[in-house]
PDB file of C-alpha atoms in Angstrom:
ATOM      1  CA  UNK A  24     -16.718-173.067 -36.555  1.00  0.00           C
ATOM      2  CA  UNK A  25     -18.172-169.691 -37.430  1.00  0.00           C
ATOM      3  CA  UNK A  26     -21.092-168.289 -35.515  1.00  0.00           C
ATOM      4  CA  UNK A  27     -24.568-168.611 -37.048  1.00  0.00           C
ATOM      5  CA  UNK A  28     -25.941-165.486 -38.620  1.00  0.00           C
ATOM      6  CA  UNK A  29     -29.435-164.305 -37.711  1.00  0.00           C
ATOM      7  CA  UNK A  30     -31.419-162.710 -40.537  1.00  0.00           C
ATOM      8  CA  UNK A  31     -34.671-160.809 -40.374  1.00  0.00           C
ATOM      9  CA  UNK A  32     -37.045-159.384 -42.931  1.00  0.00           C
ATOM     10  CA  UNK A  33     -39.771-156.760 -43.262  1.00  0.00           C
ATOM     11  CA  UNK A  34     -43.307-158.058 -42.947  1.00  0.00           C
ATOM     12  CA  UNK A  35     -46.520-156.825 -44.622  1.00  0.00           C
ATOM     13  CA  UNK A  36     -50.130-157.772 -44.778  1.00  0.00           C
ATOM     14  CA  UNK A  37     -51.697-159.085 -47.973  1.00  0.00           C
ATOM     15  CA  UNK A  38     -53.002-155.527 -48.524  1.00  0.00           C
ATOM     16  CA  UNK A  39     -49.514-154.011 -48.247  1.00  0.00           C
ATOM     17  CA  UNK A  40     -49.686-152.552 -44.773  1.00  0.00           C
ATOM     18  CA  UNK A  41     -46.277-152.614 -42.949  1.00  0.00           C
ATOM     19  CA  UNK A  42     -45.930-154.772 -39.896  1.00  0.00           C
ATOM     20  CA  UNK A  43     -43.142-155.442 -37.328  1.00  0.00           C
ATOM     21  CA  UNK A  44     -40.021-157.163 -38.738  1.00  0.00           C
ATOM     22  CA  UNK A  45     -39.783-160.926 -38.359  1.00  0.00           C
ATOM     23  CA  UNK A  46     -36.798-163.216 -37.718  1.00  0.00           C
ATOM     24  CA  UNK A  47     -36.245-165.689 -40.540  1.00  0.00           C
ATOM     25  CA  UNK A  48     -35.919-169.372 -39.585  1.00  0.00           C
ATOM     26  CA  UNK A  49     -32.254-170.374 -39.030  1.00  0.00           C
ATOM     27  CA  UNK A  50     -32.778-173.800 -40.637  1.00  0.00           C
ATOM     28  CA  UNK A  51     -32.811-172.125 -44.026  1.00  0.00           C
ATOM     29  CA  UNK A  52     -31.494-168.587 -43.429  1.00  0.00           C
ATOM     30  CA  UNK A  53     -28.162-169.131 -41.718  1.00  0.00           C
ATOM     31  CA  UNK A  54     -26.041-166.769 -43.837  1.00  0.00           C
ATOM     32  CA  UNK A  55     -24.558-169.481 -46.131  1.00  0.00           C
ATOM     33  CA  UNK A  56     -23.787-168.130 -49.553  1.00  0.00           C
ATOM     34  CA  UNK A  57     -21.800-170.506 -51.924  1.00  0.00           C
ATOM     35  CA  UNK A  58     -21.153-168.723 -55.208  1.00  0.00           C
ATOM     36  CA  UNK A  59     -19.506-171.593 -57.128  1.00  0.00           C
ATOM     37  CA  UNK A  60     -22.423-173.891 -56.362  1.00  0.00           C
ATOM     38  CA  UNK A  61     -24.954-171.247 -57.434  1.00  0.00           C
ATOM     39  CA  UNK A  62     -23.047-170.765 -60.690  1.00  0.00           C
ATOM     40  CA  UNK A  63     -23.003-174.516 -61.388  1.00  0.00           C
ATOM     41  CA  UNK A  64     -26.771-174.975 -60.720  1.00  0.00           C
ATOM     42  CA  UNK A  65     -27.800-171.940 -62.709  1.00  0.00           C
ATOM     43  CA  UNK A  66     -25.570-172.929 -65.687  1.00  0.00           C
ATOM     44  CA  UNK A  67     -27.062-176.407 -65.606  1.00  0.00           C
ATOM     45  CA  UNK A  68     -30.594-175.021 -65.402  1.00  0.00           C
ATOM     46  CA  UNK A  69     -30.054-172.845 -68.502  1.00  0.00           C
ATOM     47  CA  UNK A  70     -28.380-175.718 -70.329  1.00  0.00           C
ATOM     48  CA  UNK A  71     -31.362-177.956 -69.647  1.00  0.00           C
ATOM     49  CA  UNK A  72     -33.619-175.439 -71.392  1.00  0.00           C
ATOM     50  CA  UNK A  73     -31.788-175.925 -74.696  1.00  0.00           C
ATOM     51  CA  UNK A  74     -33.453-178.238 -77.191  1.00  0.00           C
ATOM     52  CA  UNK A  75     -30.446-178.868 -79.539  1.00  0.00           C
ATOM     53  CA  UNK A  76     -32.468-178.477 -82.749  1.00  0.00           C
ATOM     54  CA  UNK A  77     -29.638-176.987 -84.932  1.00  0.00           C
ATOM     55  CA  UNK A  78     -29.277-179.087 -88.195  1.00  0.00           C
ATOM     56  CA  UNK A  79     -26.910-178.816 -91.155  1.00  0.00           C
ATOM     57  CA  UNK A  80     -26.769-180.649 -94.508  1.00  0.00           C
ATOM     58  CA  UNK A  81     -23.932-182.866 -95.607  1.00  0.00           C
ATOM     59  CA  UNK A  82     -22.866-182.916 -99.304  1.00  0.00           C
ATOM     60  CA  UNK A  83     -25.289-185.825 -99.865  1.00  0.00           C
ATOM     61  CA  UNK A  84     -28.242-183.786 -98.641  1.00  0.00           C
ATOM     62  CA  UNK A  85     -27.584-180.596-100.663  1.00  0.00           C
ATOM     63  CA  UNK A  86     -29.639-180.441-103.861  1.00  0.00           C
ATOM     64  CA  UNK A  87     -27.701-180.622-107.167  1.00  0.00           C
ATOM     65  CA  UNK A  88     -24.035-181.284-107.873  1.00  0.00           C
ATOM     66  CA  UNK A  89     -24.559-184.545-109.653  1.00  0.00           C
ATOM     67  CA  UNK A  90     -22.363-183.456-112.654  1.00  0.00           C
ATOM     68  CA  UNK A  91     -18.640-182.876-112.660  1.00  0.00           C
ATOM     69  CA  UNK A  92     -17.904-179.107-113.065  1.00  0.00           C
ATOM     70  CA  UNK A  93     -15.251-179.931-115.666  1.00  0.00           C
ATOM     71  CA  UNK A  94     -13.501-182.949-117.127  1.00  0.00           C
ATOM     72  CA  UNK A  95     -11.001-184.893-115.162  1.00  0.00           C
ATOM     73  CA  UNK A  96      -7.916-184.169-117.283  1.00  0.00           C
ATOM     74  CA  UNK A  97      -6.634-181.514-119.632  1.00  0.00           C
ATOM     75  CA  UNK A  98      -7.765-178.338-117.971  1.00  0.00           C
ATOM     76  CA  UNK A  99      -4.841-177.792-115.646  1.00  0.00           C
ATOM     77  CA  UNK A 100      -7.257-177.372-112.727  1.00  0.00           C
ATOM     78  CA  UNK A 101      -7.566-179.603-109.687  1.00  0.00           C
ATOM     79  CA  UNK A 102      -9.925-182.443-110.274  1.00  0.00           C
ATOM     80  CA  UNK A 103     -13.490-181.930-108.926  1.00  0.00           C
ATOM     81  CA  UNK A 104     -16.308-184.373-108.804  1.00  0.00           C
ATOM     82  CA  UNK A 105     -19.249-182.175-107.550  1.00  0.00           C
ATOM     83  CA  UNK A 106     -20.100-178.534-106.907  1.00  0.00           C
ATOM     84  CA  UNK A 107     -21.720-179.572-103.615  1.00  0.00           C
ATOM     85  CA  UNK A 108     -18.451-180.726-102.003  1.00  0.00           C
ATOM     86  CA  UNK A 109     -17.606-179.042 -98.693  1.00  0.00           C
ATOM     87  CA  UNK A 110     -14.798-176.977-100.297  1.00  0.00           C
ATOM     88  CA  UNK A 111     -17.290-175.354-102.718  1.00  0.00           C
ATOM     89  CA  UNK A 112     -19.522-172.313-101.849  1.00  0.00           C
ATOM     90  CA  UNK A 113     -22.984-173.643-101.284  1.00  0.00           C
ATOM     91  CA  UNK A 114     -21.734-177.131-100.611  1.00  0.00           C
ATOM     92  CA  UNK A 115     -22.354-179.402 -97.677  1.00  0.00           C
ATOM     93  CA  UNK A 116     -21.084-179.012 -94.153  1.00  0.00           C
ATOM     94  CA  UNK A 117     -18.570-181.298 -92.522  1.00  0.00           C
ATOM     95  CA  UNK A 118     -19.102-182.357 -88.913  1.00  0.00           C
ATOM     96  CA  UNK A 119     -22.064-180.011 -88.482  1.00  0.00           C
ATOM     97  CA  UNK A 120     -24.927-180.446 -85.961  1.00  0.00           C
ATOM     98  CA  UNK A 121     -27.738-182.798 -86.937  1.00  0.00           C
ATOM     99  CA  UNK A 122     -30.418-182.004 -84.264  1.00  0.00           C
ATOM    100  CA  UNK A 123     -29.429-184.842 -81.976  1.00  0.00           C
ATOM    101  CA  UNK A 124     -27.283-183.087 -79.411  1.00  0.00           C
ATOM    102  CA  UNK A 125     -28.274-183.270 -75.775  1.00  0.00           C
ATOM    103  CA  UNK A 126     -27.165-180.302 -73.692  1.00  0.00           C
ATOM    104  CA  UNK A 127     -28.656-181.379 -70.410  1.00  0.00           C
ATOM    105  CA  UNK A 128     -26.528-181.594 -67.294  1.00  0.00           C
ATOM    106  CA  UNK A 129     -27.173-183.657 -64.194  1.00  0.00           C
ATOM    107  CA  UNK A 130     -26.796-181.979 -60.810  1.00  0.00           C
ATOM    108  CA  UNK A 131     -26.885-183.859 -57.483  1.00  0.00           C
ATOM    109  CA  UNK A 132     -29.933-183.188 -55.390  1.00  0.00           C
ATOM    110  CA  UNK A 133     -27.834-181.896 -52.434  1.00  0.00           C
ATOM    111  CA  UNK A 134     -25.994-179.482 -54.665  1.00  0.00           C
ATOM    112  CA  UNK A 135     -29.307-178.093 -55.887  1.00  0.00           C
ATOM    113  CA  UNK A 136     -30.500-177.668 -52.267  1.00  0.00           C
ATOM    114  CA  UNK A 137     -27.304-175.926 -51.274  1.00  0.00           C
ATOM    115  CA  UNK A 138     -27.584-173.501 -54.268  1.00  0.00           C
ATOM    116  CA  UNK A 139     -31.217-172.743 -53.394  1.00  0.00           C
ATOM    117  CA  UNK A 140     -30.312-172.108 -49.784  1.00  0.00           C
ATOM    118  CA  UNK A 141     -27.422-169.908 -50.836  1.00  0.00           C
ATOM    119  CA  UNK A 142     -29.695-167.903 -53.190  1.00  0.00           C
ATOM    120  CA  UNK A 143     -32.273-167.337 -50.354  1.00  0.00           C
ATOM    121  CA  UNK A 144     -29.519-166.181 -47.987  1.00  0.00           C
ATOM    122  CA  UNK A 145     -28.005-163.875 -50.579  1.00  0.00           C
ATOM    123  CA  UNK A 146     -31.391-162.168 -51.106  1.00  0.00           C
ATOM    124  CA  UNK A 147     -32.095-162.041 -47.316  1.00  0.00           C
ATOM    125  CA  UNK A 148     -28.687-160.353 -46.669  1.00  0.00           C
ATOM    126  CA  UNK A 149     -29.558-157.724 -49.308  1.00  0.00           C
ATOM    127  CA  UNK A 150     -32.892-157.017 -47.602  1.00  0.00           C
ATOM    128  CA  UNK A 151     -34.831-158.171 -50.686  1.00  0.00           C
ATOM    129  CA  UNK A 152     -37.107-160.604 -48.879  1.00  0.00           C
ATOM    130  CA  UNK A 153     -40.499-159.468 -47.574  1.00  0.00           C
ATOM    131  CA  UNK A 154     -42.753-161.724 -45.498  1.00  0.00           C
ATOM    132  CA  UNK A 155     -46.519-161.598 -46.263  1.00  0.00           C
ATOM    133  CA  UNK A 156     -48.909-162.831 -43.554  1.00  0.00           C
ATOM    134  CA  UNK A 157     -51.296-164.779 -45.849  1.00  0.00           C
ATOM    135  CA  UNK A 158     -52.466-164.790 -49.500  1.00  0.00           C
ATOM    136  CA  UNK A 159     -56.124-165.528 -48.771  1.00  0.00           C
ATOM    137  CA  UNK A 160     -57.533-164.131 -52.042  1.00  0.00           C
ATOM    138  CA  UNK A 161     -61.172-165.123 -52.677  1.00  0.00           C
ATOM    139  CA  UNK A 162     -61.000-164.310 -56.282  1.00  0.00           C
ATOM    140  CA  UNK A 163     -58.305-163.538 -58.864  1.00  0.00           C
ATOM    141  CA  UNK A 164     -57.652-159.762 -59.143  1.00  0.00           C
ATOM    142  CA  UNK A 165     -54.599-158.397 -60.960  1.00  0.00           C
ATOM    143  CA  UNK A 166     -54.911-155.015 -59.352  1.00  0.00           C
ATOM    144  CA  UNK A 167     -54.687-156.569 -55.896  1.00  0.00           C
ATOM    145  CA  UNK A 168     -51.247-157.963 -56.587  1.00  0.00           C
ATOM    146  CA  UNK A 169     -50.219-154.841 -58.427  1.00  0.00           C
ATOM    147  CA  UNK A 170     -51.169-152.721 -55.448  1.00  0.00           C
ATOM    148  CA  UNK A 171     -49.225-155.024 -53.078  1.00  0.00           C
ATOM    149  CA  UNK A 172     -46.105-154.759 -55.224  1.00  0.00           C
ATOM    150  CA  UNK A 173     -46.396-151.023 -55.274  1.00  0.00           C
ATOM    151  CA  UNK A 174     -46.917-150.686 -51.517  1.00  0.00           C
ATOM    152  CA  UNK A 175     -43.848-152.762 -50.633  1.00  0.00           C
ATOM    153  CA  UNK A 176     -41.799-150.505 -52.896  1.00  0.00           C
ATOM    154  CA  UNK A 177     -41.045-153.134 -55.631  1.00  0.00           C
ATOM    155  CA  UNK A 178     -42.730-151.404 -58.520  1.00  0.00           C
ATOM    156  CA  UNK A 179     -40.648-151.726 -61.655  1.00  0.00           C
ATOM    157  CA  UNK A 180     -38.575-154.564 -60.282  1.00  0.00           C
ATOM    158  CA  UNK A 181     -38.686-158.256 -60.990  1.00  0.00           C
ATOM    159  CA  UNK A 182     -40.801-159.850 -58.207  1.00  0.00           C
ATOM    160  CA  UNK A 183     -41.055-163.473 -57.245  1.00  0.00           C
ATOM    161  CA  UNK A 184     -44.077-164.410 -55.094  1.00  0.00           C
ATOM    162  CA  UNK A 185     -43.661-167.676 -53.171  1.00  0.00           C
ATOM    163  CA  UNK A 186     -46.876-169.112 -51.662  1.00  0.00           C
ATOM    164  CA  UNK A 187     -47.520-171.846 -49.182  1.00  0.00           C
ATOM    165  CA  UNK A 188     -48.522-174.573 -51.682  1.00  0.00           C
ATOM    166  CA  UNK A 189     -50.500-174.012 -54.893  1.00  0.00           C
ATOM    167  CA  UNK A 190     -52.853-171.034 -54.671  1.00  0.00           C
ATOM    168  CA  UNK A 191     -54.676-170.584 -58.014  1.00  0.00           C
ATOM    169  CA  UNK A 192     -56.136-167.170 -57.234  1.00  0.00           C
ATOM    170  CA  UNK A 193     -52.701-165.684 -56.481  1.00  0.00           C
ATOM    171  CA  UNK A 194     -51.246-167.294 -59.633  1.00  0.00           C
ATOM    172  CA  UNK A 195     -54.084-165.917 -61.813  1.00  0.00           C
ATOM    173  CA  UNK A 196     -53.774-162.482 -60.180  1.00  0.00           C
ATOM    174  CA  UNK A 197     -50.080-162.222 -60.963  1.00  0.00           C
ATOM    175  CA  UNK A 198     -49.682-163.873 -64.356  1.00  0.00           C
ATOM    176  CA  UNK A 199     -50.763-160.787 -66.318  1.00  0.00           C
ATOM    177  CA  UNK A 200     -48.032-158.624 -64.779  1.00  0.00           C
ATOM    178  CA  UNK A 201     -44.853-158.746 -66.837  1.00  0.00           C
ATOM    179  CA  UNK A 202     -42.351-158.640 -63.961  1.00  0.00           C
ATOM    180  CA  UNK A 203     -44.191-160.789 -61.502  1.00  0.00           C
ATOM    181  CA  UNK A 204     -43.758-164.585 -61.201  1.00  0.00           C
ATOM    182  CA  UNK A 205     -45.768-166.751 -58.780  1.00  0.00           C
ATOM    183  CA  UNK A 206     -44.526-170.168 -57.573  1.00  0.00           C
ATOM    184  CA  UNK A 207     -45.102-172.454 -54.577  1.00  0.00           C
ATOM    185  CA  UNK A 208     -42.220-172.085 -52.137  1.00  0.00           C
ATOM    186  CA  UNK A 209     -41.015-175.646 -52.664  1.00  0.00           C
ATOM    187  CA  UNK A 210     -40.901-175.312 -56.492  1.00  0.00           C
ATOM    188  CA  UNK A 211     -38.604-172.265 -56.589  1.00  0.00           C
ATOM    189  CA  UNK A 212     -35.075-173.118 -57.793  1.00  0.00           C
ATOM    190  CA  UNK A 213     -31.872-171.091 -57.329  1.00  0.00           C
ATOM    191  CA  UNK A 214     -32.378-169.691 -60.866  1.00  0.00           C
ATOM    192  CA  UNK A 215     -35.873-168.366 -60.005  1.00  0.00           C
ATOM    193  CA  UNK A 216     -34.614-166.748 -56.800  1.00  0.00           C
ATOM    194  CA  UNK A 217     -31.595-165.138 -58.486  1.00  0.00           C
ATOM    195  CA  UNK A 218     -33.723-163.985 -61.391  1.00  0.00           C
ATOM    196  CA  UNK A 219     -35.872-161.848 -59.092  1.00  0.00           C
ATOM    197  CA  UNK A 220     -34.981-158.554 -57.488  1.00  0.00           C
ATOM    198  CA  UNK A 221     -37.521-158.892 -54.684  1.00  0.00           C
ATOM    199  CA  UNK A 222     -39.110-161.997 -52.980  1.00  0.00           C
ATOM    200  CA  UNK A 223     -42.527-161.880 -51.308  1.00  0.00           C
ATOM    201  CA  UNK A 224     -42.807-165.077 -49.222  1.00  0.00           C
ATOM    202  CA  UNK A 225     -45.938-166.211 -47.489  1.00  0.00           C
ATOM    203  CA  UNK A 226     -45.301-166.515 -43.749  1.00  0.00           C
ATOM    204  CA  UNK A 227     -46.617-170.058 -43.390  1.00  0.00           C
ATOM    205  CA  UNK A 228     -44.307-171.248 -46.188  1.00  0.00           C
ATOM    206  CA  UNK A 229     -41.315-170.582 -43.981  1.00  0.00           C
ATOM    207  CA  UNK A 230     -42.890-171.767 -40.723  1.00  0.00           C
ATOM    208  CA  UNK A 231     -44.155-168.320 -39.488  1.00  0.00           C
ATOM    209  CA  UNK A 232     -47.683-167.654 -38.269  1.00  0.00           C
ATOM    210  CA  UNK A 233     -48.346-163.981 -38.019  1.00  0.00           C
ATOM    211  CA  UNK A 234     -51.206-162.843 -35.815  1.00  0.00           C
ATOM    212  CA  UNK A 235     -53.941-160.845 -37.645  1.00  0.00           C
ATOM    213  CA  UNK A 236     -53.921-157.113 -36.998  1.00  0.00           C
ATOM    214  CA  UNK A 237     -56.779-154.698 -36.491  1.00  0.00           C
ATOM    215  CA  UNK A 238     -56.382-153.313 -39.980  1.00  0.00           C
ATOM    216  CA  UNK A 239     -57.809-156.505 -41.429  1.00  0.00           C
ATOM    217  CA  UNK A 240     -60.862-156.333 -39.167  1.00  0.00           C
ATOM    218  CA  UNK A 241     -61.385-152.653 -39.893  1.00  0.00           C
ATOM    219  CA  UNK A 242     -61.062-153.026 -43.654  1.00  0.00           C
ATOM    220  CA  UNK A 243     -64.659-154.305 -44.233  1.00  0.00           C
ATOM    221  CA  UNK A 244     -66.044-151.555 -42.017  1.00  0.00           C
ATOM    222  CA  UNK A 245     -64.156-148.892 -43.899  1.00  0.00           C
ATOM    223  CA  UNK A 246     -65.428-150.277 -47.220  1.00  0.00           C
ATOM    224  CA  UNK A 247     -69.017-150.222 -45.933  1.00  0.00           C
ATOM    225  CA  UNK A 248     -68.583-146.605 -44.773  1.00  0.00           C
ATOM    226  CA  UNK A 249     -67.324-145.597 -48.194  1.00  0.00           C
ATOM    227  CA  UNK A 250     -70.232-147.381 -49.840  1.00  0.00           C
ATOM    228  CA  UNK A 251     -72.874-145.600 -47.628  1.00  0.00           C
ATOM    229  CA  UNK A 252     -72.348-142.016 -48.742  1.00  0.00           C
ATOM    230  CA  UNK A 253     -74.540-139.306 -47.086  1.00  0.00           C
ATOM    231  CA  UNK A 254     -77.414-137.956 -49.144  1.00  0.00           C
ATOM    232  CA  UNK A 255     -76.771-134.555 -50.735  1.00  0.00           C
ATOM    233  CA  UNK A 256     -78.796-131.609 -49.501  1.00  0.00           C
ATOM    234  CA  UNK A 257     -81.397-130.294 -52.034  1.00  0.00           C
ATOM    235  CA  UNK A 258     -80.648-126.928 -53.636  1.00  0.00           C
ATOM    236  CA  UNK A 259     -83.047-123.982 -52.958  1.00  0.00           C
ATOM    237  CA  UNK A 260     -84.175-123.779 -56.502  1.00  0.00           C
ATOM    238  CA  UNK A 261     -84.796-127.486 -56.712  1.00  0.00           C
ATOM    239  CA  UNK A 262     -86.812-127.358 -53.461  1.00  0.00           C
ATOM    240  CA  UNK A 263     -88.997-124.544 -54.761  1.00  0.00           C
ATOM    241  CA  UNK A 264     -89.601-126.397 -57.997  1.00  0.00           C
ATOM    242  CA  UNK A 265     -90.521-129.492 -56.069  1.00  0.00           C
ATOM    243  CA  UNK A 266     -92.942-127.502 -53.862  1.00  0.00           C
ATOM    244  CA  UNK A 267     -94.601-125.898 -56.897  1.00  0.00           C
ATOM    245  CA  UNK A 268     -95.009-129.335 -58.504  1.00  0.00           C
ATOM    246  CA  UNK A 269     -96.536-130.630 -55.307  1.00  0.00           C
ATOM    247  CA  UNK A 270     -99.002-127.696 -55.121  1.00  0.00           C
ATOM    248  CA  UNK A 271    -100.024-128.185 -58.796  1.00  0.00           C
ATOM    249  CA  UNK A 272    -100.509-131.874 -58.285  1.00  0.00           C
ATOM    250  CA  UNK A 273    -102.621-131.225 -55.161  1.00  0.00           C
ATOM    251  CA  UNK A 274    -104.865-128.764 -56.988  1.00  0.00           C
ATOM    252  CA  UNK A 275    -105.307-131.193 -59.855  1.00  0.00           C
ATOM    253  CA  UNK A 276    -106.158-133.988 -57.501  1.00  0.00           C
ATOM    254  CA  UNK A 277    -108.653-131.741 -55.602  1.00  0.00           C
ATOM    255  CA  UNK A 278    -110.431-130.756 -58.885  1.00  0.00           C
ATOM    256  CA  UNK A 279    -110.594-134.357 -60.003  1.00  0.00           C
ATOM    257  CA  UNK A 280    -112.008-135.455 -56.590  1.00  0.00           C
ATOM    258  CA  UNK A 281    -114.710-132.661 -56.702  1.00  0.00           C
ATOM    259  CA  UNK A 282    -115.693-133.646 -60.211  1.00  0.00           C
ATOM    260  CA  UNK A 283    -115.926-137.265 -59.145  1.00  0.00           C
ATOM    261  CA  UNK A 284    -118.102-136.431 -56.158  1.00  0.00           C
ATOM    262  CA  UNK A 285    -120.523-134.177 -58.209  1.00  0.00           C
ATOM    263  CA  UNK A 286    -120.870-136.731 -61.002  1.00  0.00           C
ATOM    264  CA  UNK A 287    -123.474-138.983 -59.115  1.00  0.00           C
ATOM    265  CA  UNK A 288    -125.630-135.945 -58.255  1.00  0.00           C
ATOM    266  CA  UNK A 289    -125.761-134.820 -61.974  1.00  0.00           C
ATOM    267  CA  UNK A 290    -126.661-138.398 -63.002  1.00  0.00           C
ATOM    268  CA  UNK A 291    -129.621-138.445 -60.534  1.00  0.00           C
ATOM    269  CA  UNK A 292    -130.913-135.072 -61.717  1.00  0.00           C
ATOM    270  CA  UNK A 293    -130.755-136.238 -65.321  1.00  0.00           C
ATOM    271  CA  UNK A 294    -132.796-139.360 -64.379  1.00  0.00           C
ATOM    272  CA  UNK A 295    -135.530-137.267 -62.707  1.00  0.00           C
ATOM    273  CA  UNK A 296    -135.753-134.973 -65.714  1.00  0.00           C
ATOM    274  CA  UNK A 297    -135.944-137.808 -68.155  1.00  0.00           C
ATOM    275  CA  UNK A 298    -139.649-138.880 -67.516  1.00  0.00           C
ATOM    276  CA  UNK A 299    -140.872-135.265 -67.879  1.00  0.00           C
ATOM    277  CA  UNK A 300    -139.211-134.825 -71.271  1.00  0.00           C
ATOM    278  CA  UNK A 301    -140.587-138.203 -72.443  1.00  0.00           C
ATOM    279  CA  UNK A 302    -144.155-137.109 -71.450  1.00  0.00           C
ATOM    280  CA  UNK A 303    -143.723-133.810 -73.365  1.00  0.00           C
ATOM    281  CA  UNK A 304    -142.564-135.672 -76.383  1.00  0.00           C
ATOM    282  CA  UNK A 305    -145.642-137.954 -76.172  1.00  0.00           C
ATOM    283  CA  UNK A 306    -148.019-134.877 -76.015  1.00  0.00           C
ATOM    284  CA  UNK A 307    -146.665-133.259 -79.184  1.00  0.00           C
ATOM    285  CA  UNK A 308    -147.836-135.961 -81.720  1.00  0.00           C
ATOM    286  CA  UNK A 309    -151.333-135.978 -80.145  1.00  0.00           C
ATOM    287  CA  UNK A 310    -151.658-132.185 -80.573  1.00  0.00           C
ATOM    288  CA  UNK A 311    -150.544-132.491 -84.223  1.00  0.00           C
ATOM    289  CA  UNK A 312    -153.184-135.161 -84.903  1.00  0.00           C
ATOM    290  CA  UNK A 313    -155.945-133.026 -83.398  1.00  0.00           C
ATOM    291  CA  UNK A 314    -154.972-130.000 -85.553  1.00  0.00           C
ATOM    292  CA  UNK A 315    -155.082-132.123 -88.686  1.00  0.00           C
ATOM    293  CA  UNK A 316    -158.558-133.423 -87.923  1.00  0.00           C
ATOM    294  CA  UNK A 317    -159.906-129.835 -87.397  1.00  0.00           C
ATOM    295  CA  UNK A 318    -158.431-128.762 -90.729  1.00  0.00           C
ATOM    296  CA  UNK A 319    -160.146-131.639 -92.483  1.00  0.00           C
TER     297      UNK A 319
END
């Protein structure tokens, strides 16, 4: 019996930061690669995608041809009964498909499992499997998955992301990228694994639990530091303009305050002068009346 092979893989955080390499579980990654079984399962998978909708017409379904092309005897030609016979151009088809063919193939469950295991081992031996600590995305962001793919060095390649169960945010984040496919780890078949060039597998999906690193804790602090940018120093000309505006505003306020304070005094003086002017106005009509009486 051959010795069991130990396989390892590169590990990354969900942000794409490299971590120490991890050993893949031997229950699945034991180095088994069965090429004939993978071929059988992939061929059956592709055959099961066929719908078998091809359809041809027999001579009875082709329009026309109800009249003999020529009479039965006397022409020297072979007798013909219809121009829609299979031996005529434009005639019907013999033994053609009629849309009822089933191309599906049945594959035993254990054979499928062996093909899937072989595909995973083949990719692991090529170094095409990367372990991601956790896909804890709080919201769907296409640029997050795109940045992760670029940081692991898989940009431009076909990438299969295998999550621990159904994770809607990861699925929505990756579905708009043409070469990225997201599936739960248990739903990936041998065809999906062999279709991809690179596999990003969540650690918990294969029984790994990676400890969080300081980069995750420092990420929010770094974002906050970027958000709080230092205030820019004012330019000399701008400072002079601001000072001039402040001086003008202060002078205007002082003049307004002085006018406001002197207004009550002016009103009081006007009130004191008002009775005198009224008395003078009363004396003028009396003087006019006395002058008129003297003239009379």
